[in-house]
Amino acid sequence: MSSVHHVDHSPLAFDLLARLELYEADLEQVEQGRVDAAWYRLLDRQLAGMGACTGALPQLAASIMDIALVHTQLMQALFRRAGDGIAQLLRRQRAALRALRERCLALIGHVARR
C-alpha cells in the first residue's frame, strides 16, 4: 500500500504573492517617470526572487517566465526610450502579474480545501 504525501505549498505561494506585490508597486515608477539604474537593479532582484520560487512551485513556472519575458522587453524599451511600446508592455506585464496572482491564490485555495 502506498501513501500519498501532499505538500503544503501555501507558504511559498504567499511568499511569491508578497514578492509579486513589491515588484508591482515598484513597476508603478515607470508611469511616474522615475526610472534610474538603481530602479532597474531593484526590479531585476525582485524578478529573480520570484523566479527562485519556481523550483518549489513548478506549476507556476510558465507564469513567472511570461513575467520575465515581458520584463526584459519592458527594460529594453525603457532603455531605448521607446515611449509608444512602454504603455503596451506595461499592460501586458500587469496582465501577466494578474494571471500569476490568480494561480497563486488558486494554489492556496486548493490547499485550504483539503
Coordinates of C-alpha atoms in Angstrom, one line a residue:
M1 CA 0.0 0.0 0.0
S2 CA 1.4 3.3 -0.9
S3 CA 0.8 6.5 0.9
V4 CA 0.4 9.8 -0.9
H5 CA 2.0 12.8 0.7
H6 CA 0.5 16.2 0.0
V7 CA 2.9 19.0 0.3
D8 CA 1.5 22.3 1.5
H9 CA 2.9 24.9 -0.9
S10 CA 0.8 27.7 0.5
P11 CA 3.7 29.4 2.5
L12 CA 5.7 29.5 -0.7
A13 CA 2.7 30.8 -2.7
F14 CA 2.2 33.5 0.0
D15 CA 5.9 34.4 -0.3
L16 CA 5.5 34.6 -4.1
L17 CA 2.4 36.8 -3.7
A18 CA 4.4 39.2 -1.4
R19 CA 7.2 39.4 -3.9
L20 CA 4.8 40.0 -6.7
E21 CA 3.2 42.9 -4.8
L22 CA 6.6 44.5 -4.2
Y23 CA 7.5 44.1 -7.9
E24 CA 4.2 45.6 -9.0
A25 CA 4.5 48.5 -6.7
D26 CA 7.9 49.4 -7.9
L27 CA 6.8 48.9 -11.5
E28 CA 4.5 51.9 -11.0
Q29 CA 7.6 54.1 -11.0
V30 CA 7.6 53.7 -14.8
E31 CA 4.4 55.7 -15.2
Q32 CA 5.7 58.3 -12.8
G33 CA 8.9 58.6 -14.9
R34 CA 11.2 57.7 -12.0
V35 CA 13.5 55.2 -13.7
D36 CA 17.2 55.0 -13.0
A37 CA 19.9 52.4 -12.6
A38 CA 19.0 51.6 -9.0
W39 CA 15.4 51.0 -10.0
Y40 CA 16.5 48.6 -12.8
R41 CA 18.6 46.6 -10.3
L42 CA 15.7 46.6 -7.8
L43 CA 13.2 45.2 -10.3
D44 CA 15.8 42.6 -11.5
R45 CA 16.3 41.4 -7.9
Q46 CA 12.6 41.2 -7.3
L47 CA 12.1 39.3 -10.5
A48 CA 15.0 36.9 -9.6
G49 CA 13.3 36.4 -6.2
M50 CA 10.0 35.4 -7.9
G51 CA 12.0 33.1 -10.3
A52 CA 13.6 31.4 -7.3
C53 CA 10.2 30.2 -6.3
T54 CA 9.8 28.1 -9.5
G55 CA 12.0 25.3 -8.1
A56 CA 9.5 24.7 -5.3
L57 CA 6.4 25.7 -7.3
P58 CA 7.0 24.3 -10.8
Q59 CA 3.3 24.6 -11.6
L60 CA 3.8 28.4 -11.6
A61 CA 7.0 28.4 -13.7
A62 CA 5.3 29.2 -17.0
S63 CA 3.5 32.3 -15.4
I64 CA 6.8 33.5 -14.0
M65 CA 8.5 33.0 -17.3
D66 CA 5.8 35.1 -19.0
I67 CA 6.6 37.9 -16.5
A68 CA 10.3 37.6 -17.1
L69 CA 9.9 37.8 -20.8
V70 CA 7.8 41.0 -20.7
H71 CA 10.1 42.4 -18.0
T72 CA 13.0 42.0 -20.4
Q73 CA 11.1 43.6 -23.2
L74 CA 10.0 46.5 -21.0
M75 CA 13.5 47.1 -19.7
Q76 CA 14.8 47.2 -23.3
A77 CA 12.0 49.6 -24.3
L78 CA 12.8 51.9 -21.4
F79 CA 16.5 51.8 -22.2
R80 CA 15.7 52.8 -25.8
R81 CA 13.1 55.3 -24.6
A82 CA 10.5 53.8 -26.9
G83 CA 7.6 55.7 -25.5
D84 CA 4.8 54.1 -27.6
G85 CA 5.8 50.5 -26.7
I86 CA 6.1 51.1 -23.0
A87 CA 2.4 51.5 -22.3
Q88 CA 1.6 48.3 -24.2
L89 CA 4.3 46.4 -22.4
L90 CA 3.1 47.7 -19.0
R91 CA -0.4 46.5 -19.9
R92 CA 1.0 43.1 -20.8
Q93 CA 3.0 42.9 -17.7
R94 CA 0.1 43.8 -15.5
A95 CA -2.0 41.0 -17.2
A96 CA 0.8 38.5 -16.6
L97 CA 1.1 39.6 -13.0
R98 CA -2.7 39.2 -12.5
A99 CA -2.5 35.7 -14.0
L100 CA 0.3 34.7 -11.6
R101 CA -1.6 36.2 -8.7
E102 CA -4.7 34.2 -9.6
R103 CA -2.7 31.0 -10.0
C104 CA -1.1 31.6 -6.5
L105 CA -4.5 32.2 -5.0
A106 CA -5.9 29.1 -6.6
L107 CA -2.9 27.1 -5.3
I108 CA -3.5 28.4 -1.8
G109 CA -7.3 27.8 -2.1
H110 CA -6.6 24.2 -3.3
V111 CA -4.5 23.5 -0.2
A112 CA -7.1 25.1 2.1
R113 CA -9.9 22.9 0.8
R114 CA -8.1 19.7 1.7

